[in-house]
Coordinates of C-alpha atoms and ligand atoms in Angstrom, one line a residue:
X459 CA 0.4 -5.0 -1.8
X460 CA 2.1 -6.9 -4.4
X461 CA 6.1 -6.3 -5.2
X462 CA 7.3 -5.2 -8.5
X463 CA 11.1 -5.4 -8.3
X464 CA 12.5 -2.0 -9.5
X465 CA 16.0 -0.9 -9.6
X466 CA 15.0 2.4 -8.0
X467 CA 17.7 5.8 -7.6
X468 CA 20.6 5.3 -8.2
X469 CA 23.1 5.0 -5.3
X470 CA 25.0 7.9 -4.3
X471 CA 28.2 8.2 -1.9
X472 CA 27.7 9.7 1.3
X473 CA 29.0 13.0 1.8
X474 CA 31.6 12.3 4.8
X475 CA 30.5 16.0 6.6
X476 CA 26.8 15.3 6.5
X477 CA 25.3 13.3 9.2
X478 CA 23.1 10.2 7.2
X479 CA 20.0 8.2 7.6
X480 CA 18.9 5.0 6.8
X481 CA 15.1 3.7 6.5
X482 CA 13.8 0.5 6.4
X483 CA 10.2 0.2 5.7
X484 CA 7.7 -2.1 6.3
X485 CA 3.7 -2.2 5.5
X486 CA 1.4 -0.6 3.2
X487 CA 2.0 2.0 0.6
X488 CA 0.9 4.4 3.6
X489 CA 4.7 3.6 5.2
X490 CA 6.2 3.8 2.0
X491 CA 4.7 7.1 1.2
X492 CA 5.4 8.4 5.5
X493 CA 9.2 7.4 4.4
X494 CA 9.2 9.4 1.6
X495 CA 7.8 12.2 3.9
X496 CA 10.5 11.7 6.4
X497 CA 13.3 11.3 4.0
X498 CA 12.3 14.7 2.4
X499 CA 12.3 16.4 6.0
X500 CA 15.7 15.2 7.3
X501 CA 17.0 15.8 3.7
X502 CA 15.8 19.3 5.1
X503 CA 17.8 20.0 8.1
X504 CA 21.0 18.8 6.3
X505 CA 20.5 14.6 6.5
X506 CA 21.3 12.6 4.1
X507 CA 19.7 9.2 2.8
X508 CA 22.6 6.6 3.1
X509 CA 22.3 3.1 1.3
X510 CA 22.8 0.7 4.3
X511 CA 23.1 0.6 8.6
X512 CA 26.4 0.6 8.1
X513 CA 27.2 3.7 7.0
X514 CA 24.3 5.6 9.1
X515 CA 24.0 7.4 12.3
X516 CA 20.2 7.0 12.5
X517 CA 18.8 4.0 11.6
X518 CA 14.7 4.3 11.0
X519 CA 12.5 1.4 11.1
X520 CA 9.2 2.0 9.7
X521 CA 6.9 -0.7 11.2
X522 CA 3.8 -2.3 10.4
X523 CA 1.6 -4.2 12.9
X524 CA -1.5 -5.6 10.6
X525 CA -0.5 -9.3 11.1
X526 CA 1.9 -11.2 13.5
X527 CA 4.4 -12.1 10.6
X528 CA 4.8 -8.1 10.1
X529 CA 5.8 -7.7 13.8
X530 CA 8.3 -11.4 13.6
X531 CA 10.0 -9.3 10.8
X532 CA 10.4 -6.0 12.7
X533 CA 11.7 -7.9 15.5
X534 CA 14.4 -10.4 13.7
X535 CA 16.1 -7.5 11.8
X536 CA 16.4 -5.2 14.7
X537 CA 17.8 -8.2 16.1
X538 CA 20.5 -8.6 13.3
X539 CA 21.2 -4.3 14.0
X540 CA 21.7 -4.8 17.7
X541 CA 25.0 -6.3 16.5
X542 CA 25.8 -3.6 13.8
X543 CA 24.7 -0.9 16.6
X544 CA 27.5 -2.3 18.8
X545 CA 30.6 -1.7 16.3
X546 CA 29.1 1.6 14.5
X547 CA 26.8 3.3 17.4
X548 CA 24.3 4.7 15.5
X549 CA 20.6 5.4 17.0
X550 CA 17.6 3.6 15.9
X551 CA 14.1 5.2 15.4
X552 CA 11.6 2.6 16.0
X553 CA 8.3 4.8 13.9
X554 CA 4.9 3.5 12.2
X555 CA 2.4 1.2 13.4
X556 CA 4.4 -1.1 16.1
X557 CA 5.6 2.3 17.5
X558 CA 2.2 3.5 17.5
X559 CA 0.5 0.1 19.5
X560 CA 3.6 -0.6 21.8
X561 CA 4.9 2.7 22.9
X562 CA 7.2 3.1 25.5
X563 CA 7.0 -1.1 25.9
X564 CA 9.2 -1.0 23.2
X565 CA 12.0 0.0 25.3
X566 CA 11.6 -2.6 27.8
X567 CA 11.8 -5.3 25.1
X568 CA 14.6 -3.6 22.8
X569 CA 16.7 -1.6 25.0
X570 CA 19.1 -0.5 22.0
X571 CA 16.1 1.5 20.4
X572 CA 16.5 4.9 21.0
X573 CA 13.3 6.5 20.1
X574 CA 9.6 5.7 19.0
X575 CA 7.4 7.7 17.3
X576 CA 4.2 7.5 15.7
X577 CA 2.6 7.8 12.5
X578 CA 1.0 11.3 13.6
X579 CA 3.9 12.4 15.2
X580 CA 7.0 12.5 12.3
X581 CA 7.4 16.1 11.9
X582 CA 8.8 16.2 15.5
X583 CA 11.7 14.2 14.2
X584 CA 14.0 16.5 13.1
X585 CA 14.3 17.5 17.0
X586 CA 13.3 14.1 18.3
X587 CA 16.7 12.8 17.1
X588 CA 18.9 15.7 18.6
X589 CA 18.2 14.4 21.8
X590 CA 21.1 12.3 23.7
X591 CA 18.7 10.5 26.0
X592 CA 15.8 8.0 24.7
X593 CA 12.0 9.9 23.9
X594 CA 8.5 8.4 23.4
X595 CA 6.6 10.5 21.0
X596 CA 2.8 8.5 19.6
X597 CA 0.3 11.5 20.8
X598 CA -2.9 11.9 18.2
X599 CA -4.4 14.6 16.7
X600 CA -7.7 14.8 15.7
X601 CA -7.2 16.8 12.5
X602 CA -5.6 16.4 9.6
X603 CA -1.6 17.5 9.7
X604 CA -0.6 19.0 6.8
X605 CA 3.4 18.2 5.8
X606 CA 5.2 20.0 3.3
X607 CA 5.3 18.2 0.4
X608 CA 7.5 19.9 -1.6
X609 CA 10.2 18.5 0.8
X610 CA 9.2 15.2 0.2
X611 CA 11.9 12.6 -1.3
X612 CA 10.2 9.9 -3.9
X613 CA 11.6 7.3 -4.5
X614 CA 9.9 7.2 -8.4
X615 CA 10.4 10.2 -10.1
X616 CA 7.3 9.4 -13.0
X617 CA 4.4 7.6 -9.9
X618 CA 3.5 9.5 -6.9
X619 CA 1.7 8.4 -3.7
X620 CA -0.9 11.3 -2.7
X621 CA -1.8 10.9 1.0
X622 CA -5.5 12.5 1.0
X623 CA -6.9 10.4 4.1
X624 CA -5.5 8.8 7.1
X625 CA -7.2 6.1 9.5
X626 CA -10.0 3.7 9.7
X627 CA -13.5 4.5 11.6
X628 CA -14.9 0.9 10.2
X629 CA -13.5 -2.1 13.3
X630 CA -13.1 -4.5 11.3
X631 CA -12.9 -7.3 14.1
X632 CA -10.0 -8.8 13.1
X633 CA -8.1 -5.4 12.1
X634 CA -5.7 -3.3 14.2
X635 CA -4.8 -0.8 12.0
X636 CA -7.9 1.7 13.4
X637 CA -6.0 1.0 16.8
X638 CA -2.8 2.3 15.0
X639 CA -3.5 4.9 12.3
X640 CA -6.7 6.5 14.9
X641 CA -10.0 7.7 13.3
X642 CA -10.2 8.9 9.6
X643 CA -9.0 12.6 9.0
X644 CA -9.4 14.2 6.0
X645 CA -6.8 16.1 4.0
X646 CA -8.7 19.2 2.6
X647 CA -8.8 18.9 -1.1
X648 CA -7.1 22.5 -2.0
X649 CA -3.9 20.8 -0.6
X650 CA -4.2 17.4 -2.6
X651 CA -5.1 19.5 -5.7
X652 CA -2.2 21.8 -5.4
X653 CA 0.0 18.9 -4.6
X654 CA -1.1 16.5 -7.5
X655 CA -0.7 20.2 -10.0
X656 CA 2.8 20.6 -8.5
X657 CA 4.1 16.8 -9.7
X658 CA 2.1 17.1 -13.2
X659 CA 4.4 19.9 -13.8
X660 CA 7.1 18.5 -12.3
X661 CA 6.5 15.3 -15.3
X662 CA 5.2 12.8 -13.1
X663 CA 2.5 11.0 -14.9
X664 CA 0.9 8.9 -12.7
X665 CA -0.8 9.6 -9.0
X666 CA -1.9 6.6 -6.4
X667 CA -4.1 8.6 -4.1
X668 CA -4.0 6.8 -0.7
X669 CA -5.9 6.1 2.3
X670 CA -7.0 3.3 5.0
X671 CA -10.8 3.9 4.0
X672 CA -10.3 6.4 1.1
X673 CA -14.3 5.7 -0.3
X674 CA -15.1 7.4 3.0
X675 CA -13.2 10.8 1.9
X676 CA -15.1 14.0 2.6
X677 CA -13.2 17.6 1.7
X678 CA -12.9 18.7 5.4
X679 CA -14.1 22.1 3.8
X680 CA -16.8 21.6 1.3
X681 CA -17.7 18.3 2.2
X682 CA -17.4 17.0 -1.6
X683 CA -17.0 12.9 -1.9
X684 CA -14.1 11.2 -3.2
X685 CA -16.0 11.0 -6.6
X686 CA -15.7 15.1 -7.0
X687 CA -12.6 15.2 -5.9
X688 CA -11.8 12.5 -8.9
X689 CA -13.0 14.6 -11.2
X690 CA -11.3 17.4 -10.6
X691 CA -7.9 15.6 -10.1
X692 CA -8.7 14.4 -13.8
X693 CA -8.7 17.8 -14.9
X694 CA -5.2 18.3 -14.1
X695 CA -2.8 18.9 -17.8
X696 CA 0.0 16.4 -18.2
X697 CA -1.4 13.6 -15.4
X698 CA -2.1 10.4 -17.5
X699 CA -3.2 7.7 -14.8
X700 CA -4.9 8.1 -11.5
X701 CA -5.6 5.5 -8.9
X702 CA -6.6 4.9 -5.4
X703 CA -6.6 2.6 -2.7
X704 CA -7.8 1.5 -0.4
X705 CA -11.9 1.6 -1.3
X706 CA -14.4 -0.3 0.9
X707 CA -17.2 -2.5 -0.9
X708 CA -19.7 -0.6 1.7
X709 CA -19.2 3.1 0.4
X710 CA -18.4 2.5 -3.0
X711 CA -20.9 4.4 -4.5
X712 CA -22.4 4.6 -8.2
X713 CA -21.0 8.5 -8.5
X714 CA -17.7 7.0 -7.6
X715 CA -17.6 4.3 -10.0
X716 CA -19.4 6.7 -12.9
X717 CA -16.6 8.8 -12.1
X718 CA -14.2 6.0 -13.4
X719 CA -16.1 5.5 -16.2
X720 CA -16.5 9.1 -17.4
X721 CA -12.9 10.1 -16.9
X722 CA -10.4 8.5 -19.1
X723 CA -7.3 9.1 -16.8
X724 CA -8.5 7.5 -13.9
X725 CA -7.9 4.0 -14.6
X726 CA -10.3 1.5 -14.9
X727 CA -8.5 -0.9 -12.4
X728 CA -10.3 -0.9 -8.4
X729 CA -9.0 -2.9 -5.4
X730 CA -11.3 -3.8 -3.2
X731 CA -10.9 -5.8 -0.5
X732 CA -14.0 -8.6 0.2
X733 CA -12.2 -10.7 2.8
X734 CA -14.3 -13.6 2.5
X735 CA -17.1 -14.8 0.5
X736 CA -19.5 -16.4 3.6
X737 CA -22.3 -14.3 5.0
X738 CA -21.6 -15.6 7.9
X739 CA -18.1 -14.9 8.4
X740 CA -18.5 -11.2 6.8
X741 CA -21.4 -10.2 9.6
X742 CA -18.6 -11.4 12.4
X743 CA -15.9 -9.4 10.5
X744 CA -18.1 -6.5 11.3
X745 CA -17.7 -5.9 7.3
X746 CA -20.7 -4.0 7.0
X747 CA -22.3 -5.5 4.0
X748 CA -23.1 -9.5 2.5
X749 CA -21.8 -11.6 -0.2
X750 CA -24.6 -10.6 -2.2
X751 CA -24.1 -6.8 -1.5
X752 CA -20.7 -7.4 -2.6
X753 CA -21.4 -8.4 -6.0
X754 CA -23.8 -6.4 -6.7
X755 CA -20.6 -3.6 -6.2
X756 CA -18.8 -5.7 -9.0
X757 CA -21.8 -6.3 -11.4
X758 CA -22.3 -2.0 -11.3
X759 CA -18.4 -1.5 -12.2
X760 CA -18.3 -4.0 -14.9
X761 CA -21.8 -2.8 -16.2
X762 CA -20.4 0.3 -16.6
X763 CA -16.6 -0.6 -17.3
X764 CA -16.7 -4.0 -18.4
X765 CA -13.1 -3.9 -19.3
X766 CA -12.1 -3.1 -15.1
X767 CA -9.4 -5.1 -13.7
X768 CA -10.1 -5.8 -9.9
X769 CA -7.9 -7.0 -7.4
X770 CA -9.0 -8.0 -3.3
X771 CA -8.1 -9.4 0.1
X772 CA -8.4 -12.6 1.7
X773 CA -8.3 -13.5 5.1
X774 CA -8.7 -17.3 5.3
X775 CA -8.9 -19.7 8.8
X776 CA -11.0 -16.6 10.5
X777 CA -12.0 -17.8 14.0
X778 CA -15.1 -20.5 12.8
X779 CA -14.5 -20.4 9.2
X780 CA -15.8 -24.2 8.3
X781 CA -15.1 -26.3 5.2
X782 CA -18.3 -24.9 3.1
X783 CA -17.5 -21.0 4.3
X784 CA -14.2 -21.3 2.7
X785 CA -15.8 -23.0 -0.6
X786 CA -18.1 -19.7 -0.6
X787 CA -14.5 -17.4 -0.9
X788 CA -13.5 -20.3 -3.9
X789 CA -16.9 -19.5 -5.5
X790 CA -16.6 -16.0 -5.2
X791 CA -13.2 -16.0 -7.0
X792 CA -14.1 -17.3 -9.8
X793 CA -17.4 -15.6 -10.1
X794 CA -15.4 -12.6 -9.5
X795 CA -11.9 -13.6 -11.9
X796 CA -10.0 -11.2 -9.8
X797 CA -6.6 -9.8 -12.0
X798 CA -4.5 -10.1 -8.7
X799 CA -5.4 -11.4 -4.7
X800 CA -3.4 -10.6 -1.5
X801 CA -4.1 -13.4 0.8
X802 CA -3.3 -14.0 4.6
X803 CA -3.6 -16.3 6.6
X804 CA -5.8 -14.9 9.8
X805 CA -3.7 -13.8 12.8
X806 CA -5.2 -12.7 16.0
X807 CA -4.4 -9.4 16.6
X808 CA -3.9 -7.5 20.0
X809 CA -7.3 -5.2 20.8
X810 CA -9.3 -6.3 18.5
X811 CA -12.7 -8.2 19.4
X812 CA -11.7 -11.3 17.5
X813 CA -8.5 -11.7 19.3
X814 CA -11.2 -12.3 22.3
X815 CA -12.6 -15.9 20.3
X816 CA -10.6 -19.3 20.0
X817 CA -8.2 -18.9 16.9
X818 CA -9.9 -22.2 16.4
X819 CA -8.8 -23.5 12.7
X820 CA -5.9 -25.1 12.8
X821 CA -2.4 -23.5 11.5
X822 CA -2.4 -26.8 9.3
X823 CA -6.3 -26.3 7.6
X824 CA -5.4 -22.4 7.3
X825 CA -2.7 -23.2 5.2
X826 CA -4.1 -25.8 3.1
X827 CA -7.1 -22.8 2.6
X828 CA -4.4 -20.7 1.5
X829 CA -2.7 -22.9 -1.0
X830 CA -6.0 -24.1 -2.5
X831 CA -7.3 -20.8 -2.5
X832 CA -3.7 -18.9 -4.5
X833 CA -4.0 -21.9 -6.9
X834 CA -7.5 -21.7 -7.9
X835 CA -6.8 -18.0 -8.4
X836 CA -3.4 -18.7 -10.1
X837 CA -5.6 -21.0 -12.8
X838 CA -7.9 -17.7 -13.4
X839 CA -4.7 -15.2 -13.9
X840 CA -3.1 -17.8 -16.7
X841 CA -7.0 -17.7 -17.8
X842 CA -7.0 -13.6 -17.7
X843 CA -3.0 -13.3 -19.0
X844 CA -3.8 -15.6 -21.7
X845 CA -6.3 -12.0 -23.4
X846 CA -3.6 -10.2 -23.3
X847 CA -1.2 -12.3 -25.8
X848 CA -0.6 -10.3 -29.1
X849 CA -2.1 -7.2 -27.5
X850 CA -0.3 -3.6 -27.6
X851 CA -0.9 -2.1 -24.3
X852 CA 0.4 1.1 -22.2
X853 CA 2.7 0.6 -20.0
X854 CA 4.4 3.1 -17.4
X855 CA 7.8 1.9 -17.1
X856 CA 9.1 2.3 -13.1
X857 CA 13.0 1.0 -14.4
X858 CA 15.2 -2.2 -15.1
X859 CA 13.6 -5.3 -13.2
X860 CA 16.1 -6.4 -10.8
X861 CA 16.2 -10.2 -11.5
X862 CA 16.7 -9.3 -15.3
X863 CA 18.6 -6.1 -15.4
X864 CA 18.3 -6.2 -19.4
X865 CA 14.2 -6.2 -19.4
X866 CA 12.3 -3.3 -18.4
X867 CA 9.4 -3.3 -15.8
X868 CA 6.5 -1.4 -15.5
X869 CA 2.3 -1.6 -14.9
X870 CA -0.3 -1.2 -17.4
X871 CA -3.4 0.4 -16.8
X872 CA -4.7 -2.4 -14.8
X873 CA -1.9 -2.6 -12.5
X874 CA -0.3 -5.5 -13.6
X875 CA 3.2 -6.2 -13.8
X876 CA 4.8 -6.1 -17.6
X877 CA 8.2 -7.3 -18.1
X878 CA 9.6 -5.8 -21.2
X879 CA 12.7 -5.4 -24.3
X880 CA 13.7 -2.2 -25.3
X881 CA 16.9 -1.3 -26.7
X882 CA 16.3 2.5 -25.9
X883 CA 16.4 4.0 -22.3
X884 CA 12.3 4.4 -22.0
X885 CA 12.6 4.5 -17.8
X886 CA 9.6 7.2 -16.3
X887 CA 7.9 7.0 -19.9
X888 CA 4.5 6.0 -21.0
X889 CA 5.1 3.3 -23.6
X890 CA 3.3 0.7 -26.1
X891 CA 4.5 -3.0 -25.4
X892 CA 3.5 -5.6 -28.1
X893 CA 2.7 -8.5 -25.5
X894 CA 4.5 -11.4 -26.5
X895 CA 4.3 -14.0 -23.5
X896 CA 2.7 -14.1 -20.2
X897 CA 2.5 -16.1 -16.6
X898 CA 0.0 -16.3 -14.0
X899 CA 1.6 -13.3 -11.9
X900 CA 2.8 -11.2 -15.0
X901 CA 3.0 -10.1 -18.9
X902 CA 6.1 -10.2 -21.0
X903 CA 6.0 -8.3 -24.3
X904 CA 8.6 -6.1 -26.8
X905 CA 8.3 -1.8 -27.0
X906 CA 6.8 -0.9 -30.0
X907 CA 9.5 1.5 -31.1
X908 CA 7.2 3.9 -32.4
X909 CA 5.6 5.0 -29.2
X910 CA 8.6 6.2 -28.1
Ligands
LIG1836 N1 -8.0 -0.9 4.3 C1 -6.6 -1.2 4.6 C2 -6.3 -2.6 4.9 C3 -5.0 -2.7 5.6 S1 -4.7 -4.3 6.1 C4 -5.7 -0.6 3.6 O1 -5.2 0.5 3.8 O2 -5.3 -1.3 2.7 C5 -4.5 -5.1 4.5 C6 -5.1 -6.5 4.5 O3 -4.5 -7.3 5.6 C7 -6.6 -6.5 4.9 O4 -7.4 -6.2 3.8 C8 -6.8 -7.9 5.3 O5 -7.0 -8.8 4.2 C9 -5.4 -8.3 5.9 N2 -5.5 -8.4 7.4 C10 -5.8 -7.4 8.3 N3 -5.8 -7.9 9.5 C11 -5.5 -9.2 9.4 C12 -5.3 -10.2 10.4 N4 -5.5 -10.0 11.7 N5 -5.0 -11.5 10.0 C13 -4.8 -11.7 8.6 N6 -4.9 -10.7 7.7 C14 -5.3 -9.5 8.1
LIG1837 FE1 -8.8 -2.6 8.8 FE2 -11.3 -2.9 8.0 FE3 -10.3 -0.4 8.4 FE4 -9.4 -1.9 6.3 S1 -11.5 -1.2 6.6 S2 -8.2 -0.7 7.7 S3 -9.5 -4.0 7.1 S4 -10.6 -1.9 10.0
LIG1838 FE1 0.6 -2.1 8.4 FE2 0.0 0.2 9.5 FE3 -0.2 -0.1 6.9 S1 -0.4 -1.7 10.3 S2 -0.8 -2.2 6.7 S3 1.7 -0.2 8.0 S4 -1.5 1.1 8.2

């Protein structure tokens, strides 16, 4: 997803007599939030988190596999540690998706890595890493695998990610992640409940509730929908936004969308993901519903929010796309007037069925597609932005933004990024910023010193 730039924790000097860890993670929110988890559980058998290679004994790389540029990146910086692991001879934990899909292979190509280990497998860590000799662990369970979270390490002390699902039952034929995160396995909703109740009272004031598919959740134990379990997360004291990602246009359903409506702390903000805006492309994505279907979805949420910010996904250069399928996704944008896009350019992807047809538009057409495309949308952001001027908004401030240490950073309810003055310390708070200025990617504004 998109990157805010936070100064996160503050860095603290290694303790000489503890062994330390360093983790470098790649992907979706899901890695972020499996970092967090294994942070938390070394931090449990006496580890401790140090700020660079360098000063580490284990080295984790948390990997992502969803397109070939993900995997180029993994490769070049274990590449630049090979030469670190000579002069400081730490290990290195190759874990997440790439561990998942290559396995032992990894070995073979990398010789230096020590161990791999799989998204379903991290709570075998702690004793993974005691061994001297190098160890393959990327087994699946077919049930949910509950971790303690009360061990785990966030990284933001005020915005929590909330595992409540895990993998992807839908094939998407371009998509590898149901090859890497296995079938969909629900986290029983007592656990999530208890969790979210736990970091309300801890002050955290916003939850992201995560999952590959997460409009497919069903309580393992009373079968209730994601929209019930919504409900009931909204009931929690002291919690002031709630989101989740990632929904699927195909099981949105009304309930869930009323749900958003009704209940004023989950945020009127959705992502969801169309991928292209041809028929004919979205029936050989095995998406599961048409262009047509699709809207539909968005003309229920803004019937009954018409205030919702939505963001999406775009694959462009899919194996056949043509000139007039591509001007369908351009339509479909500005029918649409997304808040924010992710776009990619396609990239054929080991055991999936379109990795079996000719990649067939050329690297050069994909990425005209995708400049077109990001400047069309970056017209309707300016267009969007432009509302906000002179508006006093919430805003959850994450920190100080890096590339202007004297501004503070945070999201507002719709997710977007808001660059702001304060000349009080207003990190983890909910604050009102009087928007001031804005851009195409985000809002600039002043704290209204009363909110504070
Ligand atoms: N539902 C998932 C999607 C993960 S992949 C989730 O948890 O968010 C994120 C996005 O990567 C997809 O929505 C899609 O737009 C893009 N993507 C996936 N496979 C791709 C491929 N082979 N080439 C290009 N983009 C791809
Ligand atoms: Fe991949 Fe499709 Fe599943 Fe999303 S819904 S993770 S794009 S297979
Ligand atoms: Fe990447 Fe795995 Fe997430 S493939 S997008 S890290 S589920």
């Amino acid at each position: 997803m998109d990157e805010m730039e936070v100064i996160g924790n503050q860095k603290e000097k290694p303790d000489s007599t503890r062994p330390t860890f360093f983790i470098h993670t790649f992907g979706c929110q899901m890695n972020e939030s499996d970092s967090e988890h294994i942070a938390g559980l070394l931090t449990s058998y006496g580890w401790q988190k140090g700020n660079c290679p360098e000063e580490s004994n284990l080295v984790i790389i948390n990997t992502c596999a969803v397109r070939a540029k993900s995997v180029d990146k993994f490769f070049s910086l274990l590449g630049r540690l090979k030469e670190i692991k000579k002069k400081r001879g730490f290990k290195i934990a190759v874990v997440g998706c790439v561990a998942q899909l290559e396995g032992e292979e990894l070995f073979k190509l990398q010789p230096h890595i020590d161990y791999v280990i799989g998204p379903d497998n991290y709570l075998e860590l702690p004793k993974i890493i005691d061994h001297k000799e190098k160890i393959t662990s990327t087994t699946w369970s077919g049930h949910w695998r509950e971790h303690p979270y009360s061990l785990i390490r966030r990284e933001s002390q005020v915005s929590a990610y909330v595992p409540i699902m895990e993998g992807c039952n839908n094939f998407c034929t371009y998509c590898i992640v149901p090859f890497v995160r296995g079938r969909e396995k629900y986290r029983p909703a007592r656990f999530i409940l208890e969790e979210i109740k736990a970091l309300a009272d801890r002050g955290f004031l916003e939850v992201q509730l995560l999952g590959q598919s997460i409009t497919s959740y069903r309580d393992p134990e009373s079968n209730q929908s994601l929209a019930d379990l919504l409900r009931q997360v909204a009931q929690i004291n002291n919690l002031k936004w709630i989101r989740f990602i990632t929904s699927h246009p195909k099981n949105l359903t009304r309930e869930i969308a009323q749900a958003m409506a009704e209940e004023k702390k989950i945020c009127r903000q959705l992502h969801l993901p169309v991928q292209a805006g041809s028929n004919s492309i979205l029936k050989r994505m095995n998406r599961g519903y048409t262009r047509e279907e699709y809207l539909e979805k968005i003309a229920m949420l803004k019937e009954l929010m018409p205030e919702i910010s939505l963001s999406t996904d775009i694959i462009v250069g899919f194996p056949g796309e043509s000139e007039k399928d591509f001007e369908d996704t351009l339509r479909l944008l500005e029918e649409v007037r997304f808040t924010n896009i992710f776009s990619f350019r396609y990239s054929p992807r080991p055991l999936t069925a379109a990795s079996q047809w000719p990649d067939d538009v050329p690297f050069e057409v994909k990425r005209r597609r995708l400049i077109e495309l990001q400047s069309l949308q970056k017209k309707i952001q300016l267009e969007i932005n432009a509302n906000f001027a002179g508006r006093i908004i919430d805003v959850l401030c994450l920190g100080r933004s890096q590339k202007t240490p004297h501004l503070y950073c945070g999201r507002n309810e719709a997710h977007q990024v808001v660059n702001f003055s304060s000349s009080l310390e207003v990190t983890n708070k909910m604050v009102k910023v009087k928007i001031t200025s804005f851009g195409p990617y985000s809002l600039h504004g002043e704290i209204v010193p009363e909110s504070i």
